[in-house]
PDB file of C-alpha atoms in Angstrom:
ATOM      1  CA  MET A   1      12.537 -11.064 -10.922  1.00 77.00           C
ATOM      2  CA  ALA A   2      11.772  -7.705  -9.345  1.00 86.00           C
ATOM      3  CA  SER A   3       8.145  -6.725  -8.837  1.00 92.00           C
ATOM      4  CA  ILE A   4       6.646  -3.700 -10.572  1.00 96.00           C
ATOM      5  CA  PHE A   5       6.724  -2.002  -7.156  1.00 97.00           C
ATOM      6  CA  THR A   6      10.471  -2.598  -6.837  1.00 96.00           C
ATOM      7  CA  LYS A   7      10.878  -1.072 -10.283  1.00 97.00           C
ATOM      8  CA  ILE A   8       8.934   1.995  -9.092  1.00 98.00           C
ATOM      9  CA  ILE A   9      11.068   2.178  -5.925  1.00 97.00           C
ATOM     10  CA  ASN A  10      14.215   1.997  -8.090  1.00 97.00           C
ATOM     11  CA  ARG A  11      12.799   4.622 -10.491  1.00 97.00           C
ATOM     12  CA  GLU A  12      12.942   2.182 -13.389  1.00 97.00           C
ATOM     13  CA  ILE A  13       9.311   2.985 -14.213  1.00 96.00           C
ATOM     14  CA  PRO A  14       7.374   6.164 -13.413  1.00 97.00           C
ATOM     15  CA  ALA A  15       4.689   6.616 -10.771  1.00 98.00           C
ATOM     16  CA  ASP A  16       2.756   9.539  -9.310  1.00 98.00           C
ATOM     17  CA  ILE A  17       4.457   9.452  -5.910  1.00 98.00           C
ATOM     18  CA  VAL A  18       2.578  11.168  -3.080  1.00 98.00           C
ATOM     19  CA  TYR A  19       4.834  10.182  -0.157  1.00 98.00           C
ATOM     20  CA  GLU A  20       8.222   8.621   0.442  1.00 98.00           C
ATOM     21  CA  ASN A  21      10.659   8.029   3.258  1.00 98.00           C
ATOM     22  CA  ASP A  22      13.544   5.609   3.722  1.00 97.00           C
ATOM     23  CA  LYS A  23      11.240   2.598   4.356  1.00 98.00           C
ATOM     24  CA  VAL A  24       7.991   3.306   2.487  1.00 98.00           C
ATOM     25  CA  ILE A  25       6.809   4.696  -0.827  1.00 98.00           C
ATOM     26  CA  ALA A  26       3.216   5.656  -1.698  1.00 98.00           C
ATOM     27  CA  PHE A  27       1.812   6.460  -5.116  1.00 98.00           C
ATOM     28  CA  LYS A  28      -1.484   6.819  -6.956  1.00 98.00           C
ATOM     29  CA  ASP A  29      -3.029   3.633  -8.315  1.00 97.00           C
ATOM     30  CA  ILE A  30      -3.149   3.715 -12.135  1.00 96.00           C
ATOM     31  CA  ASN A  31      -6.606   2.070 -12.102  1.00 95.00           C
ATOM     32  CA  PRO A  32      -8.334   3.741  -9.129  1.00 96.00           C
ATOM     33  CA  ALA A  33     -11.298   2.086  -7.427  1.00 95.00           C
ATOM     34  CA  ALA A  34     -12.232   5.304  -5.574  1.00 96.00           C
ATOM     35  CA  PRO A  35     -11.640   9.051  -6.016  1.00 97.00           C
ATOM     36  CA  ILE A  36      -8.560   8.609  -3.823  1.00 98.00           C
ATOM     37  CA  HIS A  37      -6.678   5.354  -4.325  1.00 98.00           C
ATOM     38  CA  ILE A  38      -3.118   5.240  -3.064  1.00 98.00           C
ATOM     39  CA  LEU A  39      -0.795   2.243  -2.820  1.00 98.00           C
ATOM     40  CA  VAL A  40       1.514   2.176   0.197  1.00 98.00           C
ATOM     41  CA  VAL A  41       4.469  -0.132  -0.366  1.00 98.00           C
ATOM     42  CA  PRO A  42       7.399  -1.066   1.859  1.00 98.00           C
ATOM     43  CA  LYS A  43      10.733  -0.674   0.132  1.00 98.00           C
ATOM     44  CA  LYS A  44      11.689  -4.095   1.483  1.00 97.00           C
ATOM     45  CA  GLU A  45      10.296  -6.839  -0.763  1.00 96.00           C
ATOM     46  CA  ILE A  46       7.956  -9.052   1.252  1.00 97.00           C
ATOM     47  CA  PRO A  47       5.812 -11.200  -1.067  1.00 97.00           C
ATOM     48  CA  THR A  48       2.659 -11.566   1.076  1.00 98.00           C
ATOM     49  CA  ILE A  49       1.298 -10.938   4.553  1.00 98.00           C
ATOM     50  CA  ASN A  50       2.161 -14.588   5.243  1.00 98.00           C
ATOM     51  CA  ASP A  51       5.836 -13.750   4.720  1.00 98.00           C
ATOM     52  CA  ILE A  52       6.050 -11.055   7.397  1.00 98.00           C
ATOM     53  CA  LYS A  53       8.664 -11.913  10.038  1.00 98.00           C
ATOM     54  CA  PRO A  54       8.976 -10.700  13.637  1.00 98.00           C
ATOM     55  CA  GLU A  55      11.891  -8.493  12.564  1.00 98.00           C
ATOM     56  CA  ASP A  56       9.497  -6.610  10.230  1.00 98.00           C
ATOM     57  CA  LYS A  57       7.490  -5.136  13.138  1.00 97.00           C
ATOM     58  CA  ASP A  58       9.161  -1.710  12.871  1.00 97.00           C
ATOM     59  CA  LEU A  59       8.500  -1.656   9.137  1.00 98.00           C
ATOM     60  CA  LEU A  60       4.800  -2.395   9.691  1.00 97.00           C
ATOM     61  CA  TRP A  61       4.653   0.361  12.296  1.00 97.00           C
ATOM     62  CA  GLU A  62       6.206   2.719   9.724  1.00 98.00           C
ATOM     63  CA  ILE A  63       3.646   1.693   7.097  1.00 98.00           C
ATOM     64  CA  TYR A  64       0.728   2.532   9.386  1.00 98.00           C
ATOM     65  CA  LEU A  65       2.303   5.822  10.487  1.00 98.00           C
ATOM     66  CA  SER A  66       2.735   6.650   6.791  1.00 98.00           C
ATOM     67  CA  ILE A  67      -0.917   5.822   6.111  1.00 98.00           C
ATOM     68  CA  ALA A  68      -2.007   8.144   8.930  1.00 98.00           C
ATOM     69  CA  HIS A  69       0.200  10.934   7.536  1.00 98.00           C
ATOM     70  CA  ILE A  70      -0.970  10.446   3.928  1.00 98.00           C
ATOM     71  CA  THR A  71      -4.667  10.403   4.805  1.00 98.00           C
ATOM     72  CA  LYS A  72      -4.305  13.610   6.821  1.00 98.00           C
ATOM     73  CA  GLU A  73      -2.429  15.273   3.942  1.00 97.00           C
ATOM     74  CA  LEU A  74      -5.106  14.185   1.463  1.00 97.00           C
ATOM     75  CA  GLY A  75      -7.896  15.463   3.727  1.00 97.00           C
ATOM     76  CA  ILE A  76      -9.664  12.122   4.175  1.00 98.00           C
ATOM     77  CA  ALA A  77      -8.604  11.214   7.721  1.00 97.00           C
ATOM     78  CA  GLU A  78     -11.640  12.755   9.406  1.00 96.00           C
ATOM     79  CA  GLU A  79     -14.333  11.488   7.024  1.00 95.00           C
ATOM     80  CA  GLY A  80     -12.747   8.057   6.809  1.00 96.00           C
ATOM     81  CA  TYR A  81     -11.092   5.687   4.414  1.00 97.00           C
ATOM     82  CA  ARG A  82     -10.499   1.994   3.864  1.00 97.00           C
ATOM     83  CA  ILE A  83      -7.207   0.109   4.042  1.00 97.00           C
ATOM     84  CA  ILE A  84      -6.989  -3.144   2.078  1.00 97.00           C
ATOM     85  CA  SER A  85      -4.157  -5.627   1.769  1.00 97.00           C
ATOM     86  CA  ASN A  86      -4.851  -8.690  -0.347  1.00 97.00           C
ATOM     87  CA  CYS A  87      -3.078 -11.995   0.289  1.00 98.00           C
ATOM     88  CA  ASN A  88      -2.530 -14.681  -2.320  1.00 97.00           C
ATOM     89  CA  LYS A  89      -4.820 -15.858  -5.109  1.00 95.00           C
ATOM     90  CA  PHE A  90      -8.156 -16.137  -3.305  1.00 95.00           C
ATOM     91  CA  GLY A  91      -7.496 -12.830  -1.551  1.00 95.00           C
ATOM     92  CA  GLY A  92      -7.113 -11.099  -4.906  1.00 95.00           C
ATOM     93  CA  GLN A  93      -3.383 -10.376  -4.690  1.00 96.00           C
ATOM     94  CA  GLU A  94      -1.967  -9.639  -8.137  1.00 95.00           C
ATOM     95  CA  ILE A  95       1.462  -8.229  -7.299  1.00 96.00           C
ATOM     96  CA  PHE A  96       3.489 -10.305  -4.872  1.00 97.00           C
ATOM     97  CA  HIS A  97       5.109  -7.440  -3.009  1.00 97.00           C
ATOM     98  CA  LEU A  98       3.286  -6.532   0.206  1.00 98.00           C
ATOM     99  CA  HIS A  99       1.210  -3.381  -0.257  1.00 98.00           C
ATOM    100  CA  PHE A 100      -1.737  -1.553   1.236  1.00 98.00           C
ATOM    101  CA  HIS A 101      -4.498   0.239  -0.669  1.00 98.00           C
ATOM    102  CA  ILE A 102      -5.876   3.485   0.755  1.00 98.00           C
ATOM    103  CA  LEU A 103      -9.373   4.053  -0.652  1.00 97.00           C
ATOM    104  CA  GLY A 104     -11.318   7.203   0.125  1.00 97.00           C
ATOM    105  CA  GLY A 105     -12.915  10.369  -1.106  1.00 96.00           C
ATOM    106  CA  LYS A 106     -16.466   8.954  -1.137  1.00 94.00           C
ATOM    107  CA  MET A 107     -18.765   6.705   0.860  1.00 92.00           C
ATOM    108  CA  LEU A 108     -17.504   3.186   0.279  1.00 91.00           C
ATOM    109  CA  GLY A 109     -19.888   0.259  -0.076  1.00 84.00           C
ATOM    110  CA  ALA A 110     -19.798  -3.278   1.223  1.00 81.00           C
ATOM    111  CA  LEU A 111     -16.662  -5.315   0.609  1.00 73.00           C
ATOM    112  CA  LEU A 112     -18.426  -8.342  -0.841  1.00 63.00           C
ATOM    113  CA  SER A 113     -21.565  -8.454  -2.929  1.00 56.00           C
ATOM    114  CA  LYS A 114     -23.948 -11.387  -2.792  1.00 55.00           C
TER     115      LYS A 114
END
C-alpha cells in the first residue's frame, strides 16, 4: 500500500507544496510543531533510515541540498533551524516513507524533556 507521502507525490491528495524537483518534494506539515514546519520527502519510497542503500547516496545529497535551498527561501537559514528524521517505533516514526522535518521560525527547546 502506498504511503500518504506517495499519494501526495502522485497528486492523489492535496498538500501545500513549497518545493519540488525530480527527486524530492517538500510541503507544509498539517500539524506544525513550530512556526515553520516543512516535510522534505524523497520521491523514491524508502521506508526508514535503516533501509537506505549505498545507491541512494545521490538522493540523500539531493535531499540536503533541497533543505539548504528551502531554508534560505523561507528566511530561516541564518537564524537556524532543526532537521529531524525519526526511525521506527521508538524513534517516533509514524509514516514509513523516509522524510525529514524542517523546524524553524522560533528558538527551539531541548529535544527530550525529563
